[in-house]
Short mmCIF file of C-alpha atoms in Angstrom, two decimals:
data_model
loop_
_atom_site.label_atom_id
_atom_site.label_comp_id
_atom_site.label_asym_id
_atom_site.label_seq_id
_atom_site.Cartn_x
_atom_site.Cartn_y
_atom_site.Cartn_z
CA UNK A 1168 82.29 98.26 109.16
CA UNK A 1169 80.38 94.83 109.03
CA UNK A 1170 77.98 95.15 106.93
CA UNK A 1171 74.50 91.97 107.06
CA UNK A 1172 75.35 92.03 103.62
CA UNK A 1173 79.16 90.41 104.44
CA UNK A 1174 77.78 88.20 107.10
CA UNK A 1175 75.54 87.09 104.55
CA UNK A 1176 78.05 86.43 102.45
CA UNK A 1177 80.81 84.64 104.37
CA UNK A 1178 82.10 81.22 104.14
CA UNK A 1179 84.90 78.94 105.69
CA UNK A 1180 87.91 79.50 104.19
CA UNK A 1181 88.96 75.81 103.72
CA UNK A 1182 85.73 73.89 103.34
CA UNK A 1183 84.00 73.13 100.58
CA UNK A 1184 80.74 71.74 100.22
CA UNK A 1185 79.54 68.34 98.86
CA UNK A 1186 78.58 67.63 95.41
CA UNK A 1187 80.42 68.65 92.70
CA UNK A 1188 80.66 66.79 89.34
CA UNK A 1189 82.01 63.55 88.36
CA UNK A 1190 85.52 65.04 88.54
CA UNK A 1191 85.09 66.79 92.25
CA UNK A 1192 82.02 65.37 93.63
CA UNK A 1193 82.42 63.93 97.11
CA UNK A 1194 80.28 62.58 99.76
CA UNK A 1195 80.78 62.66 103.53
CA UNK A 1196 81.75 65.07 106.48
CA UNK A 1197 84.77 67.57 106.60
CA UNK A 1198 87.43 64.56 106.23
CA UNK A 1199 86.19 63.32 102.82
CA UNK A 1200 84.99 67.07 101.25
CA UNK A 1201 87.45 69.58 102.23
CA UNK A 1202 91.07 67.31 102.49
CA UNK A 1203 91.19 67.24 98.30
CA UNK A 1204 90.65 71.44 98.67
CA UNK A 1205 93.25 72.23 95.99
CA UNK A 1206 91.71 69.63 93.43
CA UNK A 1207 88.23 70.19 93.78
CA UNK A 1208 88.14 74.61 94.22
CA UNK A 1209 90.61 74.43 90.67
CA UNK A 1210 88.25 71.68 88.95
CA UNK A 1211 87.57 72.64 85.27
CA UNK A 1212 83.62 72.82 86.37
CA UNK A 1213 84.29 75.61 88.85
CA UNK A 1214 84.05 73.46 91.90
CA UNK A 1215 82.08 73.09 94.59
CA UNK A 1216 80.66 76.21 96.60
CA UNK A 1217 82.10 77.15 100.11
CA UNK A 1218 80.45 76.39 103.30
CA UNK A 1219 78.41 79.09 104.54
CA UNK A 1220 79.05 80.20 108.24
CA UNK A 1221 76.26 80.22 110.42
CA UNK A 1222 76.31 83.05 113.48
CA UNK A 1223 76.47 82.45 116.92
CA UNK A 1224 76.57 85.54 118.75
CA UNK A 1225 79.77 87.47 118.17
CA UNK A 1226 81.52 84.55 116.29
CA UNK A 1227 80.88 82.89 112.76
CA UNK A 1228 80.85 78.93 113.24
CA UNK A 1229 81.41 76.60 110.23
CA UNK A 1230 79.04 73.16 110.47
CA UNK A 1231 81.78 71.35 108.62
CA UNK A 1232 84.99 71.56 110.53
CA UNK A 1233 83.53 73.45 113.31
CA UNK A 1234 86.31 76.31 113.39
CA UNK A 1235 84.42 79.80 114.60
CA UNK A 1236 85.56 82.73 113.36
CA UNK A 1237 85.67 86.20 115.51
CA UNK A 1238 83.56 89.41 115.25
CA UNK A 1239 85.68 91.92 115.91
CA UNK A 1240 84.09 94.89 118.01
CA UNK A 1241 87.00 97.09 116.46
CA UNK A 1242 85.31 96.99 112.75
CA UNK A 1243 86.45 93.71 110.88
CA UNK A 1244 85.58 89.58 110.69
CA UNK A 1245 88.67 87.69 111.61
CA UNK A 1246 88.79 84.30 108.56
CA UNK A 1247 91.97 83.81 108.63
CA UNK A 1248 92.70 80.08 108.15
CA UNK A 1249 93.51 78.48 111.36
CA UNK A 1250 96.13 76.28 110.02
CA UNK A 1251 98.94 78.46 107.59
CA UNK A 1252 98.24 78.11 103.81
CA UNK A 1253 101.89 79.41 103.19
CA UNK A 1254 104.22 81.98 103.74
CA UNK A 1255 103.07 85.59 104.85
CA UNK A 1256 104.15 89.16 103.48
CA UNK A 1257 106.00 91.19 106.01
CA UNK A 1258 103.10 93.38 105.41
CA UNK A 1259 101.80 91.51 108.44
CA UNK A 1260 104.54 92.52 110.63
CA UNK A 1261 102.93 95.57 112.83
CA UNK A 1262 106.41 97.93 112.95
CA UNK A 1263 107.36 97.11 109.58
CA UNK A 1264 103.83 98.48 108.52
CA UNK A 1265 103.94 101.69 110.86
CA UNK A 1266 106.90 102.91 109.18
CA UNK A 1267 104.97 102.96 105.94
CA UNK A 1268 103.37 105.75 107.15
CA UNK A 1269 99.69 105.24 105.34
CA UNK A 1270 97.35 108.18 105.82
CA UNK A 1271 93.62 108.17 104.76
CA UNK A 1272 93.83 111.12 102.75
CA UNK A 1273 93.28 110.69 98.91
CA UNK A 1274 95.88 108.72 96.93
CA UNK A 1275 97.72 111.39 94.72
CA UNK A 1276 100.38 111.34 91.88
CA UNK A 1277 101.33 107.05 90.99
CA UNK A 1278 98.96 105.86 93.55
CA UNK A 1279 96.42 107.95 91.88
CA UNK A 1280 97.48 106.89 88.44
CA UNK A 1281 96.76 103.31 89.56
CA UNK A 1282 93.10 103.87 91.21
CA UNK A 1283 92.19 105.76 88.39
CA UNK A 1284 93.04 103.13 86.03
CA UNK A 1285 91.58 100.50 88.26
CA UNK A 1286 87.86 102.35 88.37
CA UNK A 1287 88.08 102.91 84.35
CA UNK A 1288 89.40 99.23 83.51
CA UNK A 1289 86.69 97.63 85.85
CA UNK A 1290 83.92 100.30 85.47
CA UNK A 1291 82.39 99.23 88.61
CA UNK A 1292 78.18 100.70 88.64
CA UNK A 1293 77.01 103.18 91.47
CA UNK A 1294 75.03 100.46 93.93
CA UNK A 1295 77.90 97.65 93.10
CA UNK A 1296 80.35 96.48 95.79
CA UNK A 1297 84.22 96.24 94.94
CA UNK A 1298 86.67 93.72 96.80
CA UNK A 1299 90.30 94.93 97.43
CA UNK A 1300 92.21 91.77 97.78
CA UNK A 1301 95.41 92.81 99.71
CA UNK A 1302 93.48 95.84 100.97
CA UNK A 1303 96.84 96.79 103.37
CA UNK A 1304 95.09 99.77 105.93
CA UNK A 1305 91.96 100.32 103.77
CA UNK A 1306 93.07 103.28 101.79
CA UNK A 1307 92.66 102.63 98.51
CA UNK A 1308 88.87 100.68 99.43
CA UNK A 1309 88.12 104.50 100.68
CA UNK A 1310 88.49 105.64 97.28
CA UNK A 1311 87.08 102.90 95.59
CA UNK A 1312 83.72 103.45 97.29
CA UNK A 1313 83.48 106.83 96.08
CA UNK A 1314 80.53 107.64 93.57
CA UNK A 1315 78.08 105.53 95.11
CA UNK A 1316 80.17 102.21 95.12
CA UNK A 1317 80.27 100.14 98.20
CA UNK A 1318 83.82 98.49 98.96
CA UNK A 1319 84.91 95.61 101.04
CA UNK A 1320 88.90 94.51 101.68
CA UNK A 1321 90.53 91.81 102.41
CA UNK A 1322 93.78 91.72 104.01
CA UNK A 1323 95.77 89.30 106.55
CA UNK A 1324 96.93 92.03 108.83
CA UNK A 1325 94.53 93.91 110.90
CA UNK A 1326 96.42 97.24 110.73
CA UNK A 1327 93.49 99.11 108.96
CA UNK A 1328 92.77 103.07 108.98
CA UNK A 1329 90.40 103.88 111.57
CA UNK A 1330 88.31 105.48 108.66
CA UNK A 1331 88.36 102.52 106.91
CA UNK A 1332 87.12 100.50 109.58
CA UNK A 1333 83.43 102.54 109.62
CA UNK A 1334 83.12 102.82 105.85
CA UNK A 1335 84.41 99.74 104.59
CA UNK A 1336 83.34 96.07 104.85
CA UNK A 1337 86.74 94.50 106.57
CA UNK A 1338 87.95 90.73 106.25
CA UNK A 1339 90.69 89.33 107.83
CA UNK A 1340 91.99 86.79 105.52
CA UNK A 1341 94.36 85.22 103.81
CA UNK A 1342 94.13 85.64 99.51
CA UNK A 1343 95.09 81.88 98.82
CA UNK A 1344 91.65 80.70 100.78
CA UNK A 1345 89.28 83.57 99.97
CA UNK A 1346 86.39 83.11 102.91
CA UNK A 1347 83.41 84.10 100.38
CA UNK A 1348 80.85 82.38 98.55
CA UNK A 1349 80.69 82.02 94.59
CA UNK A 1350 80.06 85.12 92.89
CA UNK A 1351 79.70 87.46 95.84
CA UNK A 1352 81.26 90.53 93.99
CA UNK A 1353 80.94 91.16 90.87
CA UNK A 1354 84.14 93.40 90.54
CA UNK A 1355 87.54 93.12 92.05
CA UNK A 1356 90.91 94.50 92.06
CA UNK A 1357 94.68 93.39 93.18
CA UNK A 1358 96.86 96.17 93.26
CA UNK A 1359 100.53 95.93 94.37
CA UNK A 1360 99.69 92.56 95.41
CA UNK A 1361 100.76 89.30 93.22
CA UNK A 1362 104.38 89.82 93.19
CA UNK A 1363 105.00 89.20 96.99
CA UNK A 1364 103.37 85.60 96.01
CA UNK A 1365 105.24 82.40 94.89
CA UNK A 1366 103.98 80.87 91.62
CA UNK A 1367 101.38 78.74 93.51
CA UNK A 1368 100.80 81.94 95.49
CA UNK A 1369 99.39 83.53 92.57
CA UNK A 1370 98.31 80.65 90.59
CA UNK A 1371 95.42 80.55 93.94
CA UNK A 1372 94.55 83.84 94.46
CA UNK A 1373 93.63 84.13 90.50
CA UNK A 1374 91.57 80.80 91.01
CA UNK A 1375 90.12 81.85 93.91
CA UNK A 1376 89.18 85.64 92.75
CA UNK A 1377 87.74 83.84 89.68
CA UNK A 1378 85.39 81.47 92.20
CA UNK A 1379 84.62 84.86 94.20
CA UNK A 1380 83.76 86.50 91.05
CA UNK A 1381 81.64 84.72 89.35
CA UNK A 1382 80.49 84.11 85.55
CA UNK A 1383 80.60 87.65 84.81
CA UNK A 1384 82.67 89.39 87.13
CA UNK A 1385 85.70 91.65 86.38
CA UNK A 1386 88.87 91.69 87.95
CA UNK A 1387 91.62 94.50 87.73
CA UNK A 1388 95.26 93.58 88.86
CA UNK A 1389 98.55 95.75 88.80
CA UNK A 1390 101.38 94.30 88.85
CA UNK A 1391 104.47 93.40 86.65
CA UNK A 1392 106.23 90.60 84.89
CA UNK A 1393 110.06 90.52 85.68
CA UNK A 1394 110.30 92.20 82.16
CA UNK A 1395 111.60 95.67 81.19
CA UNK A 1396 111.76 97.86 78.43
CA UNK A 1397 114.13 100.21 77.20
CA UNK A 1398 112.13 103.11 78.39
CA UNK A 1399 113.19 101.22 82.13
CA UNK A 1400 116.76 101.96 81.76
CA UNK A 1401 115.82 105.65 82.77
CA UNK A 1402 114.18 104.81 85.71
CA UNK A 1403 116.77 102.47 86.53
CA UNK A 1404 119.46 105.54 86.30
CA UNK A 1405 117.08 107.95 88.49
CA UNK A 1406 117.07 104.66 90.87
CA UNK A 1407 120.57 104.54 90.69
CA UNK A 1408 120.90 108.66 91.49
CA UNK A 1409 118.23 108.14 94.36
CA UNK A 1410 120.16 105.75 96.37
CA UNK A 1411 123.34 108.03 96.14
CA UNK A 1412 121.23 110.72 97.39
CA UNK A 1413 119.89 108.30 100.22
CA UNK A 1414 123.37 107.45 101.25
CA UNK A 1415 124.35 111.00 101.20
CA UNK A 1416 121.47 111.62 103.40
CA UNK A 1417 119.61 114.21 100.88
CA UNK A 1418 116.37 111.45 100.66
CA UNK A 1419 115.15 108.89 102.13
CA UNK A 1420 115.51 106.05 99.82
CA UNK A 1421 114.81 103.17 102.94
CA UNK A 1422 111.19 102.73 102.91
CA UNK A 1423 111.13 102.61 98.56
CA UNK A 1424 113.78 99.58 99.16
CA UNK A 1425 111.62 98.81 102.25
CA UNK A 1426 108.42 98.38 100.65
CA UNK A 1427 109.75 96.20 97.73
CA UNK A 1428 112.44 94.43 99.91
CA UNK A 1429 110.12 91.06 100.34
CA UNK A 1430 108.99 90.71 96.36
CA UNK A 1431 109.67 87.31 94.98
CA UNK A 1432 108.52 88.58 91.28
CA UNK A 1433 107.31 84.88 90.37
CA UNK A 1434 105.75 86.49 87.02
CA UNK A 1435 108.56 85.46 84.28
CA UNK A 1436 106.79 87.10 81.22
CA UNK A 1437 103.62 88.06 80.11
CA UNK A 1438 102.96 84.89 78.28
CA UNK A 1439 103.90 83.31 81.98
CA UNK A 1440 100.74 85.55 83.40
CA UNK A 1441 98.59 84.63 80.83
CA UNK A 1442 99.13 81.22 81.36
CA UNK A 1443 98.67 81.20 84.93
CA UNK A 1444 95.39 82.94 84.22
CA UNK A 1445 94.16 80.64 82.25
CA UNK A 1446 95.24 77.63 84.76
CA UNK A 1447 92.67 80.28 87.10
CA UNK A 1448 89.62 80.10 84.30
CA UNK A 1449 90.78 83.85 83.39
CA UNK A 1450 91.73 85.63 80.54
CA UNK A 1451 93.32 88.65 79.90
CA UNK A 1452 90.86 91.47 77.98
CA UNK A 1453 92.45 94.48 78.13
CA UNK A 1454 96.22 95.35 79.72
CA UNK A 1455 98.25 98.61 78.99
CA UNK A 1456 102.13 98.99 80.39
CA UNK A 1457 103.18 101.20 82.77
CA UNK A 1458 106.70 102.84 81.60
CA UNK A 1459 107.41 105.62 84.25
CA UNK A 1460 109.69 108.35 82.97
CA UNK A 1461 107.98 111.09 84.40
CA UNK A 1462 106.76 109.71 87.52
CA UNK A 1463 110.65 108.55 87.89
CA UNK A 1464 111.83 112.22 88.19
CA UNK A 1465 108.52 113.50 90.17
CA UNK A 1466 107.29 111.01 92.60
CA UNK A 1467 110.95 108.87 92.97
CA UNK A 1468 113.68 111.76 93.11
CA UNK A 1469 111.83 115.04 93.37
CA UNK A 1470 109.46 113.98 95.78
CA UNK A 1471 111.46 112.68 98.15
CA UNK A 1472 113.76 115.23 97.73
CA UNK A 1473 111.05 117.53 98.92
CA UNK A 1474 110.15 115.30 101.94
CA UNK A 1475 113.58 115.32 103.30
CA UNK A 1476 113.63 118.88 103.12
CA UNK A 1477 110.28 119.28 105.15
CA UNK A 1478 112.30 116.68 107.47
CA UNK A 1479 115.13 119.33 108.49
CA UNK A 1480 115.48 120.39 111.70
CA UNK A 1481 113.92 123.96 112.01
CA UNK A 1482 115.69 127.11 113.68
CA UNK A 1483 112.50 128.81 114.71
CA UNK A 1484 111.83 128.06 117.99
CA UNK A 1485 107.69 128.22 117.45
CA UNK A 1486 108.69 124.40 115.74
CA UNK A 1487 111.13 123.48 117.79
CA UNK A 1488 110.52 120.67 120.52
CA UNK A 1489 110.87 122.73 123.42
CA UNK A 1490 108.02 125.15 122.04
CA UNK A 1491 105.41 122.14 122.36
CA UNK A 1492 104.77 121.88 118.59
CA UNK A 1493 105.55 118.83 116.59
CA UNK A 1494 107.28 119.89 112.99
CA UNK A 1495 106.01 118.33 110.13
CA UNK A 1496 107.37 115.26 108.68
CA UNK A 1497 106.68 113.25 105.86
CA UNK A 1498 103.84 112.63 103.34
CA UNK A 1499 101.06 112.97 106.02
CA UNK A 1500 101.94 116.35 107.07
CA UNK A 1501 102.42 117.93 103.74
CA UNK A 1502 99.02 116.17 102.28
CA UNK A 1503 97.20 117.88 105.58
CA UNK A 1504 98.31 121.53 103.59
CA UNK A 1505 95.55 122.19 100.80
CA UNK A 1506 97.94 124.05 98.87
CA UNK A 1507 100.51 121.17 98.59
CA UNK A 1508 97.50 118.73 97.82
CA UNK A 1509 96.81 120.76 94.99
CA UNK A 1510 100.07 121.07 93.42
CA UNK A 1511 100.44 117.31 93.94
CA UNK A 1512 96.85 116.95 92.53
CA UNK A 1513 98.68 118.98 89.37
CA UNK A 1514 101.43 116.53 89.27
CA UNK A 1515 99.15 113.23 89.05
CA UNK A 1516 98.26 114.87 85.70
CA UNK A 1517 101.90 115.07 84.51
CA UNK A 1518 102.24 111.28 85.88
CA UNK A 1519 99.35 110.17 83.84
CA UNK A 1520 101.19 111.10 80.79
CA UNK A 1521 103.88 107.95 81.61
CA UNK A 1522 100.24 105.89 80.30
CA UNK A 1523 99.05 108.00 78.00
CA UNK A 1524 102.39 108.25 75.75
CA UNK A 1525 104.19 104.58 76.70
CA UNK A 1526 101.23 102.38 77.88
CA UNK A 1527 102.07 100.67 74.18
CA UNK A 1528 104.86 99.89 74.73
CA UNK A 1529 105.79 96.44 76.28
CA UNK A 1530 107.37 96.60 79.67
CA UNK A 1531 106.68 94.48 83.05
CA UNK A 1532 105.11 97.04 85.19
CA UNK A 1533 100.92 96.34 83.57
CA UNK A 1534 97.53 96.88 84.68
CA UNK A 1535 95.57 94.30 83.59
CA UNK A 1536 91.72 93.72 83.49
CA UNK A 1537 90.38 89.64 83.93
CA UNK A 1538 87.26 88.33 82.60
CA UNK A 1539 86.50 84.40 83.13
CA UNK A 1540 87.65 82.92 80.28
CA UNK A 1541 83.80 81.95 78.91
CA UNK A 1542 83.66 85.56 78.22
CA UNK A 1543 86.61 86.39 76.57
#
């Protein structure tokens, strides 16, 4: 969906406007005002505003460097930078994110555990519109908009869900060069997202979610230091178990080690994060740790100890291939059943325990709510 409210909205990605105060001020065309972009976006006064794009047609034109910027018919505005801002997640790459198999039905068990904690954490009012910065296909934007909410997303690869695509205000963009104006949401949320980032990966997305944001805006990341409690060491053992299963050929342990297999985990500690959010103009309000036991043995061994078993080659020849039917494989098919969407509705309750009982207790896996550091 684009939305006049995201046209409205939009801005070049790498230039800023004039102005500025004694520390960032400059004068001139897109040579002198947008060359110093690091400098003047992360000056202690906020920095200077983003250049709004002005529509031609089906494109969005920038006045100052004179880069236009796609309409997409298919549902999304293409802002990705035209020159690279730094290296890109294999998320972009279009097989690698086919074979994460992403459906747009409702996130369940630890994906549920995180969007549930994201809506309480940024308590986000009926009428407001919520950013997903790494929005991947769309579905967790889907869920966000639910009660009333609007949602946008932000991603740099254009594999989004087709539902996603008429119900949710689509960027393409890159998180290091956000292409809104200041304060266009007031609540936003990272999830999965900062540790595929170098240091100065993360150090600009948190600056530029903070320009995005605004005085009083809100934003909600998961993600983890590369710390670990002792709680960890059981997860580590049921990790340890999975891939012996996977090698066996009981689960399918690729597309966990897939999904995780580009993380550089810049995040040292906790004290690291905080002081990268304060480098941003953040500070941390609220964070609670996420020790999984039980979503360890449900959602990492059982689970896909289940999905294999759905996998197996059937003996009935209504499923076979030469009957014309397709069996059913994977987490898409067995979400399509209602009555395994209800047991795994169940189950998210069991995984919510892993917060209730050890979200205390220090670990690297966090969700963490940011406020601008005026309102801490």
């Amino acid at each position: 969906m684009i939305s006049e409210a995201l046209l409205a909205a939009v801005a070049c990605p790498v230039c800023l406007e004039a102005g500025g105060c004694g520390a960032c001020g400059r004068q001139g065309g897109h040579g002198a005002t947008c060359t110093e972009y690091t400098a003047r976006a992360g000056c202690a006064c906020g920095g200077p505003d983003k250049v709004r794009l002005v529509r031609d047609g089906s494109v969005l034109a920038c006045p100052c460097c004179r880069a236009r910027y796609a309409i997409e018919a298919a549902g999304w505005v293409d802002l990705v930078p035209r020159a690279s801002v730094g290296a890109l997640t294999q998320y972009a790459d279009h097989e690698f994110h086919e074979r994460l198999h992403v459906t747009e039905a409702e996130p369940v068990l630890s994906a549920r555990v995180k969007a549930d904690m994201m809506r309480r954490m940024l308590g986000a009012a009926p009428g407001e519109t919520v950013l997903d910065l790494g929005c991947g296909a769309g579905k967790m934007a889907l869920h966000a908009a639910v009660g009333g909410r609007r949602a946008a997303g932000l991603d740099v690869a254009p594999f989004f869900l087709p539902r996603a695509t008429r119900e949710v205000d689509l960027v393409l963009g890159d998180l290091r060069r956000l292409p809104f104006r200041k304060g266009t949401f007031p609540r936003a949320y990272s999830l999965d997202v900062l540790e595929h980032l170098d240091e100065p990966g993360v150090r600009e997305v948190l600056l530029e979610a903070r320009r995005t944001l605004g005085p009083r805006g809100r934003l909600f990341v998961y993600t983890h230091a590369m710390e670990s409690s002792r709680l960890a060491l059981f997860q580590r053992l049921v990790n340890r178990l999975a891939r012996r299963l996977g090698r066996a050929g009981l689960i399918d342990h690729e597309r966990e080690a897939m999904r995780k297999s580009d993380h550089v985990n810049a995040i040292r500690s906790h004290e690291h994060f905080e002081e990268l959010c304060a480098g941003a103009g953040l500070a941390v309000a609220e964070r609670r740790y996420y020790n999984v036991v039980f979503k360890a043995v449900v959602e990492d061994l059982g689970l896909r100890l289940f999905e294999q078993w759905r996998r197996r080659p059937s003996p009935s020849p209504q499923s076979s291939p030469a009957s014309g039917a397709a069996p059913a494989t994977g987490v898409a098919a067995a979400r399509a059943s209602p009555a395994l969407l209800a047991v795994a509705r169940a189950l998210t309750w069991l995984l919510k325990l892993d917060v209730v009982l050890f979200g205390g207790v220090r670990t690297g896996p966090f969700f963490g709510l940011l406020v601008p550091r005026e309102r801490a």
